Coordinates of C-alpha atoms in Angstrom, one line a residue:
X1 CA 114.7 100.6 89.7
X2 CA 113.0 99.9 86.9
X3 CA 110.5 97.6 85.2
X4 CA 110.6 94.6 87.6
X5 CA 114.2 95.7 88.9
X6 CA 112.8 94.8 92.2
X7 CA 111.9 91.8 90.5
X8 CA 108.4 92.5 89.4
X9 CA 106.2 89.4 88.3
X10 CA 109.1 86.9 89.5
X11 CA 108.0 83.9 91.7
X12 CA 108.2 80.4 92.1
X13 CA 108.4 76.7 93.9
X14 CA 109.3 73.4 93.5
X15 CA 108.4 69.5 92.1
X16 CA 109.3 66.2 94.0
X17 CA 109.4 62.8 93.5
X18 CA 106.6 62.3 96.3
X19 CA 104.2 65.2 95.0
X20 CA 101.7 62.2 92.5
X21 CA 101.7 60.4 96.2
X22 CA 100.9 63.4 98.0
X23 CA 97.4 64.7 95.9
X24 CA 96.4 60.9 95.4
X25 CA 96.4 61.5 99.2
X26 CA 94.8 64.7 98.8
X27 CA 92.3 63.4 96.9
X28 CA 91.5 59.9 98.7
X29 CA 90.5 62.9 102.0
X30 CA 88.3 64.7 99.7
X31 CA 86.5 61.7 98.7
X32 CA 86.4 61.0 102.5
X33 CA 84.9 64.0 103.4
X34 CA 82.0 63.6 100.4
X35 CA 84.4 66.6 98.0
X36 CA 83.9 66.3 94.7
X37 CA 87.4 66.4 93.1
X38 CA 88.5 69.0 91.0
X39 CA 89.2 67.8 87.7
X40 CA 88.3 64.9 86.1
X41 CA 89.8 64.5 82.1
X42 CA 88.9 61.2 80.1
X43 CA 91.0 60.0 78.1
X44 CA 90.0 56.6 76.8
X45 CA 89.0 54.5 78.0
X46 CA 90.5 55.5 81.8
X47 CA 89.9 58.0 83.7
X48 CA 92.2 60.3 85.5
X49 CA 92.3 63.1 88.2
X50 CA 94.5 65.3 88.9
X51 CA 94.2 68.7 90.5
X52 CA 95.4 70.6 87.6
X53 CA 96.1 73.8 90.3
X54 CA 96.0 77.7 88.5
X55 CA 95.8 80.4 91.4
X56 CA 94.3 84.0 89.8
X57 CA 96.9 86.3 91.1
X58 CA 94.7 89.6 88.9
X59 CA 97.8 90.2 86.4
X60 CA 97.0 86.5 85.4
X61 CA 97.6 83.3 87.0
X62 CA 100.4 81.2 88.5
X63 CA 99.9 77.9 86.4
X64 CA 101.3 75.0 88.7
X65 CA 102.9 72.7 86.7
X66 CA 103.9 69.8 89.7
X67 CA 100.3 69.8 89.7
X68 CA 99.5 68.2 86.1
X69 CA 100.6 65.0 84.5
X70 CA 100.7 65.4 81.5
X71 CA 102.0 68.6 78.5
X72 CA 98.3 68.4 77.0
X73 CA 96.5 69.7 79.6
X74 CA 98.7 72.2 80.1
X75 CA 98.6 73.9 77.0
X76 CA 94.4 73.7 77.6
X77 CA 95.0 75.3 81.0
X78 CA 97.0 78.1 78.9
X79 CA 95.0 78.7 76.2
X80 CA 92.1 79.4 78.9
X81 CA 94.3 83.0 80.0
X82 CA 92.2 86.2 79.3
X83 CA 92.8 89.3 77.6
X84 CA 95.2 91.7 79.2
X85 CA 96.6 88.8 82.3
X86 CA 99.8 87.2 82.1
X87 CA 100.0 83.9 82.6
X88 CA 102.8 81.9 83.7
X89 CA 103.4 78.0 84.0
X90 CA 105.5 77.9 86.9
X91 CA 108.3 74.9 87.5
X92 CA 107.5 73.0 83.9
X93 CA 109.5 69.8 83.8
X94 CA 109.7 69.1 80.6
X95 CA 109.8 73.1 79.5
X96 CA 111.4 71.1 75.7
X97 CA 108.2 68.3 75.5
X98 CA 105.6 71.7 76.6
X99 CA 106.9 73.5 73.6
X100 CA 107.4 70.9 70.9
X101 CA 103.2 70.7 71.5
X102 CA 102.4 74.7 71.0
X103 CA 105.8 76.2 68.8
X104 CA 103.3 78.7 67.8
X105 CA 102.1 80.0 71.4
X106 CA 104.3 79.8 74.1
X107 CA 107.4 80.0 74.6
X108 CA 110.9 79.5 78.0
X109 CA 110.5 83.2 80.0
X110 CA 114.0 84.1 79.8
X111 CA 114.3 84.8 83.4
X112 CA 116.0 82.5 86.3
X113 CA 114.4 80.9 88.9
X114 CA 116.1 82.2 92.5
X115 CA 115.7 80.2 96.4
X116 CA 115.8 81.6 99.8
X117 CA 116.1 77.8 102.1
X118 CA 114.3 80.0 104.7
X119 CA 116.4 77.9 107.6
X120 CA 119.6 79.5 107.3
X121 CA 117.3 83.0 107.2
X122 CA 118.8 85.3 109.6
X123 CA 116.6 88.5 110.0
X124 CA 118.4 92.3 109.4
X125 CA 119.1 94.0 112.2
X126 CA 118.7 97.3 110.9
X127 CA 115.5 98.6 111.6
X128 CA 113.7 100.8 108.3
X129 CA 113.5 104.6 108.2
X130 CA 111.2 107.0 107.3
X131 CA 108.9 104.0 106.0
X132 CA 107.6 101.2 107.6
X133 CA 106.0 98.1 106.3
X134 CA 102.3 96.7 106.7
X135 CA 99.9 94.1 104.9
X136 CA 97.2 95.7 102.7
X137 CA 94.2 97.1 104.8
X138 CA 91.8 99.6 102.3
X139 CA 90.9 99.9 99.1
X140 CA 93.7 103.0 98.7
X141 CA 97.1 101.3 99.0
X142 CA 95.0 99.3 96.8
X143 CA 94.8 101.8 93.9
X144 CA 98.2 102.6 95.1
X145 CA 100.0 99.4 94.2
X146 CA 98.2 100.0 91.3
X147 CA 99.8 103.2 90.3
X148 CA 102.9 101.8 91.6
X149 CA 102.6 98.7 88.8
X150 CA 101.9 101.0 86.0
X151 CA 105.0 103.3 86.6
X152 CA 107.3 100.4 86.8
X153 CA 105.1 98.2 83.4
X154 CA 103.7 95.8 85.2
X155 CA 99.9 94.7 84.9
X156 CA 97.9 96.1 86.7
X157 CA 95.0 94.7 89.0
X158 CA 91.5 95.2 89.6
X159 CA 91.6 96.9 93.3
X160 CA 88.4 94.9 94.0
X161 CA 91.1 91.7 93.2
X162 CA 93.3 93.4 96.4
X163 CA 90.7 94.5 98.4
X164 CA 88.5 90.6 98.4
X165 CA 91.7 88.7 98.6
X166 CA 93.2 91.3 101.8
X167 CA 92.2 88.4 104.7
X168 CA 93.2 85.8 102.0
X169 CA 95.8 82.9 103.3
X170 CA 96.2 82.1 100.0
X171 CA 97.8 85.5 99.0
X172 CA 99.7 88.0 100.9
X173 CA 100.0 91.7 100.2
X174 CA 102.7 94.0 102.1
X175 CA 102.9 97.8 100.9
X176 CA 105.7 100.0 101.7
X177 CA 104.3 103.2 103.5
X178 CA 106.0 106.6 104.4
X179 CA 106.2 107.3 107.8
X180 CA 105.1 111.1 107.3
X181 CA 103.1 111.7 104.0
X182 CA 101.0 107.8 104.4
X183 CA 101.9 107.3 100.3
X184 CA 102.3 103.8 99.4
X185 CA 105.7 104.0 98.5
X186 CA 106.6 100.1 96.7
X187 CA 104.6 96.7 97.4
X188 CA 105.0 93.3 97.0
X189 CA 103.5 89.3 96.8
X190 CA 103.1 86.2 98.4
X191 CA 101.8 83.0 97.4
X192 CA 101.5 80.3 100.4
X193 CA 101.9 76.9 98.7
X194 CA 101.0 74.8 100.9
X195 CA 97.5 77.1 101.1
X196 CA 97.1 77.3 97.6
X197 CA 97.5 72.9 96.9
X198 CA 98.1 71.6 99.9
X199 CA 102.8 71.8 98.5
X200 CA 104.6 68.9 99.8
X201 CA 107.5 70.1 100.2
X202 CA 106.3 73.5 102.5
X203 CA 107.3 75.8 99.5
X204 CA 106.3 79.4 99.2
X205 CA 107.4 82.9 96.6
X206 CA 107.6 86.0 96.0
X207 CA 106.1 87.9 92.9
X208 CA 105.7 91.7 92.0
X209 CA 107.8 93.2 94.3
X210 CA 107.9 97.4 93.2
X211 CA 109.0 100.6 94.3
X212 CA 107.8 103.6 94.0
X213 CA 110.7 104.8 90.9
X214 CA 109.8 108.6 92.4
X215 CA 110.6 107.5 95.9
X216 CA 113.4 108.8 98.2
X217 CA 114.1 106.3 101.3
X218 CA 116.5 103.7 100.3
X219 CA 116.0 99.4 101.0
X220 CA 112.4 100.0 99.9
X221 CA 112.7 96.8 98.2
X222 CA 114.8 95.1 100.7
X223 CA 113.2 95.8 103.3
X224 CA 109.5 94.2 101.5
X225 CA 111.2 90.6 100.5
X226 CA 112.9 90.4 104.2
X227 CA 108.5 91.0 105.8
X228 CA 107.6 88.7 103.0
X229 CA 110.5 86.1 103.4
X230 CA 110.2 86.3 107.4
X231 CA 106.4 86.1 107.0
X232 CA 106.3 82.8 105.8
X233 CA 109.2 81.8 107.7
X234 CA 107.2 82.4 111.0
X235 CA 104.1 80.2 108.6
X236 CA 106.5 77.2 108.2
X237 CA 107.7 77.7 105.0
X238 CA 110.8 75.7 103.8
X239 CA 112.1 77.8 101.0
X240 CA 111.2 81.3 99.2
X241 CA 111.2 81.1 95.3
X242 CA 111.0 84.4 93.2
X243 CA 112.1 85.0 89.6
X244 CA 114.0 87.8 87.8
X245 CA 114.9 88.7 84.3
X246 CA 118.4 86.9 83.7
X247 CA 120.0 90.4 82.7
X248 CA 118.9 92.0 85.5
X249 CA 121.9 93.4 87.5
X250 CA 120.0 95.3 89.8
X251 CA 117.6 93.0 91.0
X252 CA 119.9 89.7 90.8
X253 CA 122.7 91.9 92.5
X254 CA 119.7 92.2 95.8
X255 CA 118.7 88.9 95.7
X256 CA 121.8 87.4 95.8
X257 CA 122.9 89.6 99.2
X258 CA 120.0 88.7 100.7
X259 CA 120.8 84.6 100.5
X260 CA 119.0 84.4 97.3
X261 CA 120.8 81.3 95.3
X262 CA 119.9 80.2 92.0
X263 CA 118.0 76.8 91.1
X264 CA 117.0 74.9 87.6
X265 CA 113.2 75.3 87.3
X266 CA 111.8 77.2 84.1
X267 CA 108.2 79.2 83.3
X268 CA 106.5 79.5 80.2
X269 CA 104.3 81.8 79.0
X270 CA 102.2 82.6 75.8
X271 CA 102.6 85.1 72.8
X272 CA 100.8 87.2 73.7
X273 CA 101.1 91.6 73.7
X274 CA 102.4 91.6 77.0
X275 CA 104.6 88.8 76.7
X276 CA 105.9 90.7 73.2
X277 CA 109.6 91.7 73.9
X278 CA 110.9 88.4 76.2
X279 CA 110.2 86.5 73.0
X280 CA 110.4 88.6 69.2
X281 CA 114.0 89.0 70.2
X282 CA 116.2 91.5 70.9
X283 CA 115.7 95.3 68.1
X284 CA 117.5 97.1 67.5
X285 CA 117.2 99.9 69.5
X286 CA 119.0 99.2 72.8
X287 CA 121.0 102.2 72.7
X288 CA 117.8 104.2 72.7
X289 CA 117.3 106.8 75.4
X290 CA 113.8 105.8 77.3
X291 CA 111.7 108.9 75.6
X292 CA 112.5 107.6 72.3
X293 CA 112.1 103.7 73.3
X294 CA 108.8 104.1 74.8
X295 CA 107.6 105.6 71.5
X296 CA 109.6 102.9 69.8
X297 CA 107.8 100.5 71.1
X298 CA 103.9 101.4 71.2
X299 CA 105.2 102.1 67.3
X300 CA 105.7 98.4 67.3
X301 CA 103.4 97.1 69.4
X302 CA 101.1 98.4 66.5
X303 CA 103.2 96.4 63.2
X304 CA 104.5 100.4 62.4
X305 CA 108.0 99.5 61.4
X306 CA 110.6 101.4 62.9
X307 CA 113.8 102.4 61.9
X308 CA 116.4 103.4 64.2
X309 CA 118.3 106.7 62.3
X310 CA 120.7 107.4 65.5
X311 CA 120.1 105.7 68.9
X312 CA 122.9 108.1 70.6
X313 CA 120.4 111.6 69.2
X314 CA 117.3 109.8 69.5
X315 CA 116.6 110.0 66.0
X316 CA 113.6 106.7 64.4
X317 CA 111.5 107.1 61.2
X318 CA 108.4 105.6 61.4
X319 CA 106.4 103.7 58.7
X320 CA 102.7 102.4 58.3
X321 CA 101.2 101.9 54.8
X322 CA 102.2 105.2 52.8
X323 CA 102.9 107.2 55.0
X324 CA 106.7 107.4 56.9
X325 CA 107.6 110.2 59.8
X326 CA 111.0 111.2 60.9
X327 CA 111.2 111.7 64.8
X328 CA 113.4 112.8 67.3
X329 CA 111.3 111.1 70.6
X330 CA 108.5 113.2 70.9
X331 CA 109.6 115.8 68.3
X332 CA 108.1 115.0 64.6
X333 CA 107.6 116.2 61.2
X334 CA 104.7 117.7 62.3
X335 CA 106.2 120.3 64.6
X336 CA 107.3 122.8 62.3
X337 CA 109.9 125.2 62.2
X338 CA 108.2 128.5 63.3
X339 CA 106.4 126.0 66.6
X340 CA 109.7 125.2 67.3
X341 CA 111.0 128.4 67.0
X342 CA 108.9 130.3 69.8
X343 CA 109.6 127.4 71.9
X344 CA 113.0 128.0 71.8
X345 CA 113.1 131.6 72.8
X346 CA 111.5 131.3 75.9
X347 CA 110.8 135.3 75.6
X348 CA 108.5 134.9 72.1
X349 CA 107.3 132.0 74.4
X350 CA 105.9 134.5 76.6
X351 CA 104.6 137.2 74.1
X352 CA 103.1 135.1 72.0
X353 CA 101.4 133.3 74.5
X354 CA 100.4 136.1 76.8
X355 CA 99.0 137.9 74.0
X356 CA 96.5 134.3 73.7
X357 CA 95.3 135.3 77.1
X358 CA 97.7 132.9 79.1
X359 CA 98.5 134.4 82.4
X360 CA 103.1 135.3 82.7
X361 CA 104.6 136.4 85.5
X362 CA 106.6 139.3 85.0
X363 CA 109.6 140.0 83.2
X364 CA 112.4 142.0 83.0
X365 CA 113.8 141.6 79.8
X366 CA 117.9 141.0 78.9
X367 CA 119.5 145.1 78.1
X368 CA 118.6 146.3 81.1
X369 CA 120.3 148.5 83.0
X370 CA 121.5 147.9 86.8
X371 CA 119.0 150.2 88.4
X372 CA 116.4 149.1 86.4
X373 CA 117.7 145.0 87.6
X374 CA 117.7 146.4 91.7
X375 CA 114.2 147.7 91.2
X376 CA 112.7 144.4 89.7
X377 CA 114.0 142.5 92.1
X378 CA 113.2 145.4 94.7
X379 CA 109.1 144.9 93.8
X380 CA 109.0 141.0 93.2
X381 CA 110.5 140.2 96.1
X382 CA 112.6 136.8 95.3
X383 CA 113.2 136.5 91.0
X384 CA 113.9 133.8 88.5
X385 CA 117.5 134.0 85.9
X386 CA 117.2 131.8 83.5
X387 CA 118.3 131.2 79.5
X388 CA 116.4 132.9 77.0
X389 CA 117.1 129.9 75.6
X390 CA 118.1 126.0 77.0
X391 CA 116.8 123.0 78.4
X392 CA 117.0 120.5 80.9
X393 CA 117.0 123.5 83.9
X394 CA 120.4 124.0 83.0
X395 CA 121.6 128.1 84.3
X396 CA 118.1 128.7 85.9
X397 CA 118.2 130.2 89.5
X398 CA 114.8 130.3 90.7
X399 CA 113.9 131.8 94.7
X400 CA 117.4 135.2 94.3
X401 CA 116.1 137.9 97.1
X402 CA 119.8 139.3 97.0
X403 CA 121.6 142.2 94.6
X404 CA 125.2 139.7 94.1
X405 CA 123.4 136.6 94.1
X406 CA 120.8 138.2 90.6
X407 CA 124.6 139.4 89.6
X408 CA 125.9 136.0 89.3
X409 CA 123.4 133.5 88.3
X410 CA 123.1 136.2 85.6
X411 CA 126.7 135.9 85.0
X412 CA 126.3 131.5 85.1
X413 CA 122.8 131.8 82.8
X414 CA 125.1 133.7 79.7
X415 CA 127.1 130.5 79.7
X416 CA 124.1 129.1 78.5
X417 CA 122.3 131.8 76.1
X418 CA 123.5 135.1 75.5
X419 CA 119.8 136.3 76.2
X420 CA 119.6 135.9 79.4
X421 CA 116.0 136.5 81.1
X422 CA 114.4 138.1 84.6
X423 CA 111.2 136.7 85.9
X424 CA 108.9 137.5 89.0
X425 CA 109.4 134.6 91.1
X426 CA 106.1 133.3 91.5
X427 CA 105.6 130.6 94.8
X428 CA 103.8 127.1 93.8
X429 CA 104.0 123.6 92.5
X430 CA 105.4 123.1 88.9
X431 CA 103.0 121.7 86.9
X432 CA 103.7 119.9 83.7
X433 CA 100.9 119.6 80.8
X434 CA 101.6 117.8 78.0
X435 CA 99.1 118.1 75.6
X436 CA 99.0 116.3 72.2
X437 CA 96.7 117.5 69.2
X438 CA 95.7 119.7 71.6
X439 CA 94.0 118.0 74.0
X440 CA 95.7 117.3 78.1
X441 CA 97.0 113.9 78.2
X442 CA 98.7 113.3 81.5
X443 CA 99.5 116.0 83.9
X444 CA 102.0 115.9 86.7
X445 CA 103.8 117.3 89.7
X446 CA 107.7 118.0 88.9
X447 CA 108.7 118.0 92.4
X448 CA 112.7 119.4 93.6
X449 CA 115.0 117.5 95.1
X450 CA 115.2 116.0 98.9
X451 CA 117.4 114.5 100.8
X452 CA 116.4 112.7 104.5
X453 CA 119.1 113.0 106.9
X454 CA 120.1 109.2 108.4
X455 CA 122.7 111.2 111.2
X456 CA 125.5 109.6 109.5
X457 CA 125.9 111.1 105.8
X458 CA 127.4 114.8 104.8
X459 CA 124.7 116.6 102.8
X460 CA 127.3 115.6 100.0
X461 CA 126.9 112.3 100.7
X462 CA 123.5 112.4 100.8
X463 CA 123.2 114.3 97.8
X464 CA 125.4 111.4 96.4
X465 CA 123.2 108.2 96.8
X466 CA 120.2 109.8 95.8
X467 CA 122.2 110.0 92.1
X468 CA 123.3 107.1 92.5
X469 CA 118.5 106.1 92.8
X470 CA 117.8 108.2 90.6
X471 CA 120.1 107.6 88.1
X472 CA 119.0 104.2 88.0
X473 CA 115.2 104.7 88.0
X474 CA 115.1 106.7 84.6
X475 CA 117.7 104.9 83.3
X476 CA 120.4 107.8 83.9
X477 CA 118.4 110.5 82.9
X478 CA 118.5 112.2 86.3
X479 CA 121.3 112.9 88.8
X480 CA 121.7 115.8 91.1
X481 CA 124.1 118.1 89.9
X482 CA 126.9 119.3 92.9
X483 CA 127.1 122.9 91.4
X484 CA 126.3 126.4 92.9
X485 CA 122.8 125.8 92.7
X486 CA 122.4 123.5 94.9
X487 CA 125.4 124.7 97.8
X488 CA 122.8 127.7 97.9
X489 CA 120.1 126.0 97.8
X490 CA 121.5 124.2 100.9
X491 CA 123.1 127.3 102.1
X492 CA 119.4 128.9 102.1
X493 CA 118.2 126.5 104.5
X494 CA 120.7 126.7 107.1
X495 CA 123.3 124.1 106.0
X496 CA 126.1 123.8 104.4
X497 CA 126.9 120.7 102.1
X498 CA 129.4 119.1 104.4
X499 CA 127.0 118.7 107.5
X500 CA 125.5 116.5 109.0
X501 CA 122.0 116.2 108.7
X502 CA 120.0 114.0 111.7
X503 CA 118.1 111.4 110.9
X504 CA 114.5 112.3 109.0
X505 CA 115.4 115.8 108.5
X506 CA 114.1 116.8 104.8
X507 CA 116.5 119.3 103.3
X508 CA 115.6 120.5 99.3
X509 CA 118.7 121.0 97.3
X510 CA 117.6 122.1 94.3
X511 CA 114.9 124.8 94.0
X512 CA 114.1 123.6 89.8
X513 CA 112.0 120.8 90.0
X514 CA 113.6 120.0 86.7
X515 CA 114.1 115.8 86.4
X516 CA 117.6 116.1 85.1
X517 CA 118.6 117.4 87.9
X518 CA 117.4 115.6 89.8
X519 CA 114.0 116.4 90.4
X520 CA 110.2 113.8 90.7
X521 CA 107.5 113.6 89.1
X522 CA 103.6 112.4 90.2
X523 CA 101.0 112.6 88.4
X524 CA 97.7 114.3 89.0
X525 CA 95.8 113.4 85.6
X526 CA 92.7 112.8 87.5
X527 CA 92.7 116.1 89.6
X528 CA 94.2 119.1 87.5
X529 CA 91.3 121.6 87.4
X530 CA 89.6 122.3 84.1
X531 CA 90.6 126.0 83.7
X532 CA 94.5 124.8 83.7
X533 CA 93.6 122.6 81.2
X534 CA 92.5 125.3 78.8
X535 CA 94.9 127.2 80.1
X536 CA 97.4 124.3 78.6
X537 CA 95.5 124.1 75.4
X538 CA 95.3 127.4 74.7
X539 CA 99.2 127.8 74.5
X540 CA 99.3 125.1 72.3
X541 CA 96.9 126.5 70.0
X542 CA 98.8 130.1 70.4
X543 CA 101.8 128.3 69.4
X544 CA 100.5 126.3 67.0
X545 CA 102.6 123.0 67.8
X546 CA 101.4 119.7 67.8
X547 CA 103.1 117.7 70.5
X548 CA 104.3 119.9 73.7
X549 CA 104.8 120.5 77.6
X550 CA 103.8 122.8 79.0
X551 CA 104.8 124.6 82.2
X552 CA 102.9 125.9 85.1
X553 CA 103.2 127.3 88.5
X554 CA 101.1 127.0 90.2
X555 CA 99.2 126.9 93.9
X556 CA 97.6 123.8 93.7
X557 CA 96.8 121.3 91.1
X558 CA 94.0 121.2 92.0
X559 CA 93.1 124.8 91.8
X560 CA 92.9 127.5 88.9
X561 CA 95.3 129.8 89.9
X562 CA 98.2 129.8 88.0
X563 CA 100.6 131.0 86.3
X564 CA 102.7 130.2 82.4
X565 CA 106.4 129.2 82.9
X566 CA 107.0 128.3 80.1
X567 CA 107.3 125.2 76.6
X568 CA 108.9 122.6 75.4
X569 CA 108.4 121.2 72.4
X570 CA 110.2 117.8 73.0
X571 CA 108.3 116.6 75.6
X572 CA 109.1 113.6 77.5
X573 CA 106.7 111.2 77.2
X574 CA 108.9 108.1 79.6
X575 CA 108.1 110.9 82.6
X576 CA 104.4 110.4 82.4
X577 CA 103.3 106.9 82.4
X578 CA 100.8 105.3 83.2
X579 CA 99.2 108.3 81.3
X580 CA 98.4 106.8 77.4
X581 CA 101.0 109.3 76.4
X582 CA 103.3 107.4 74.0
X583 CA 99.8 106.0 72.2
X584 CA 98.9 109.9 72.0
X585 CA 101.3 110.6 70.0
X586 CA 101.2 107.1 67.7
X587 CA 97.8 107.5 67.8
X588 CA 98.5 111.4 66.3
X589 CA 101.4 110.5 63.0
X590 CA 98.9 107.3 62.2
X591 CA 95.3 108.1 63.2
X592 CA 94.7 104.9 61.1
X593 CA 97.1 102.4 63.0
X594 CA 94.5 103.0 66.2
X595 CA 92.8 100.3 67.5
X596 CA 88.9 100.2 66.9
X597 CA 88.7 99.3 70.7
X598 CA 90.3 103.1 71.2
X599 CA 87.8 104.8 67.9
X600 CA 84.9 102.8 69.9
X601 CA 85.2 104.9 73.0
X602 CA 85.7 107.9 71.5

C-alpha cells in the first residue's frame, strides 16, 4: 500500500450536545480538587473558561474542536503549529465558518471519516501467519516505526517521543513483528478520547496505520486495525474513528470490509509545505510514474516551474530563473551522450571501471566457442548470462552451472540484445548505491522475491498474490513474471510451480533482485562500508556521469568485499526513500534553489 494506503494519519472522534455540560462538570471537579482550570480566555467584561484540548502526537497535534467554544480560539490553536509538523483540527462543527475566518491559512482536509461501532465488532478467527501484533517495547521499535513512516511519505516523530509515551494511557502504539527475523513490519497508533479529555461519548480513534512496502506477509494492515479495535473494546470505548483520503480506494475497501461506516465529520489543516498537495489542487503530473513524480514534487516544493512534456515516457522540463533542464526521470541533460553509451553497453562499462581500479568479476565476451564456454563454466562453477544492452533485469539468468542451461539462457538473452555476456557468478547480496554529483546519497540492498507457504495455495498462486502486493506497493512498477527463469529458480529449490508449500516455508522464486521483477529494497545507507562508497564514487567518476546507480555484489553492506556488476544511467530515485535522493537531484540541477538551512549544514 502506498502513502496513506493503509489509512496513514487517519483519525478522530465525536460531537455531542451534552459535551458542554460534561466539561462544566469536569471544571467543577477540578476546582473542588484545588486544580487550575485548563485555559482562561478573556473577552470584554466576561471571562470564560474552556478546556481547549489539543493532544501532541509527535508528528503534530490533534485539536479536538468539540472542546473549543468559538472559531477564533481554534484558529489561534492551529497557529501554534510547530515547524515540520502537521496539526489536525478534528470534528469541526462548522468548517465553512472556520475557513471564512482564516481562508489564507486553513483548508478543508479532503478526507472521509469512518467509524466502527465497537458494540457490533466481531473478532476474526483467522490468526496472523508469520508475524504477530504487540505493543511498542523498545527504542528500536520507535526507530523502526519512523523508518516505515518515512518510506510511506509520512511525517516522522522524534524517537524519544515514542519511548516517552510507551506507558501512556492516552496514546497506544502497536507494531507487527516478523516471527523469524524480528523485523517490525507495520504499525498503528490509537488515541483514547476518554483518557485524553473525558469524552462523554467514550470515543477512540485510529492514526498512522502504515505497513512496510517490502513486507511479504499479507493482511498486516487488517491485523493491526483489528488489534486496536479489540484493545479499545476492552477499555470500554463505544466506537473507533479514522479518516482516510477520499481517493484511497484500497484503504477504504479494507475499512468497509471490517465494518467501518462513513460519518459526516470534518477535519481542517493549515496550509503548510507538508500539506501542499492537499490544498493546491490536482497537478498535471498524475500520469507520471513514481520515478518522475518524486522529482516533480520536489521541484514544485522549491517554486521551480514544471512542464510535463510526455507523462507516459516520464519526460518533464524544469525551469528556474533563466535555467531550463529537460529530464526523463533521473536522466537529465547533464548526463552526456558518451556517459550514456558507456552505461548502455555492459562490456564497455566493465572495461572503463576496471581501468579505474574498481574490482570486477571475471567475464567471457560474446563470440566465445562452445569449448571456451564449457571451460568458463567449469572454472567458475556458476555463471551469469545477461544481454550486453538492456535494463530492468530483462534477459538475465543467474547461478547457472549446467551447459544446457547456459545455452538456453544465451538464446533468451539474445532476444533482448544481439550481444551477450557470460560472467562469473559472485555469491552475496545485490547492493545499489545512488551517486549524485559524485557523492553517495543512498544505499540499499536489493533482495530477490520470496513466497511464503500457507499449506493451501500452490507456488503459482502465491507468486500471483505476491505480484499483486508488489504492484500495489510500487505503483505498478514491480511484479514477478511467470517465465522460464522463475520456473527454473523454483525447480532449483526442489519444487514445481503447482506444488503446495507447507505453512511458513520460504522459497525464493527469482535469483535476480531487480525491483521490476518482484525484488524488494532495504535501505542500508547508515551502515555501508567506506570501501564500497569509494568504489561507487570511483566508478561514477570513471564514467563521468553526474547521476547513476552503481550495482555491487557484496558479502555484506558493512564489509569491504565487493564486485562491480553494472551502472545505471537512469536509477529509480523513488526506490530509496527516506534518503534525500530527490532533494540532491534538484540541488544538482538548480544549486541556487538549495534551502538556506541545507547550505548552512554543508
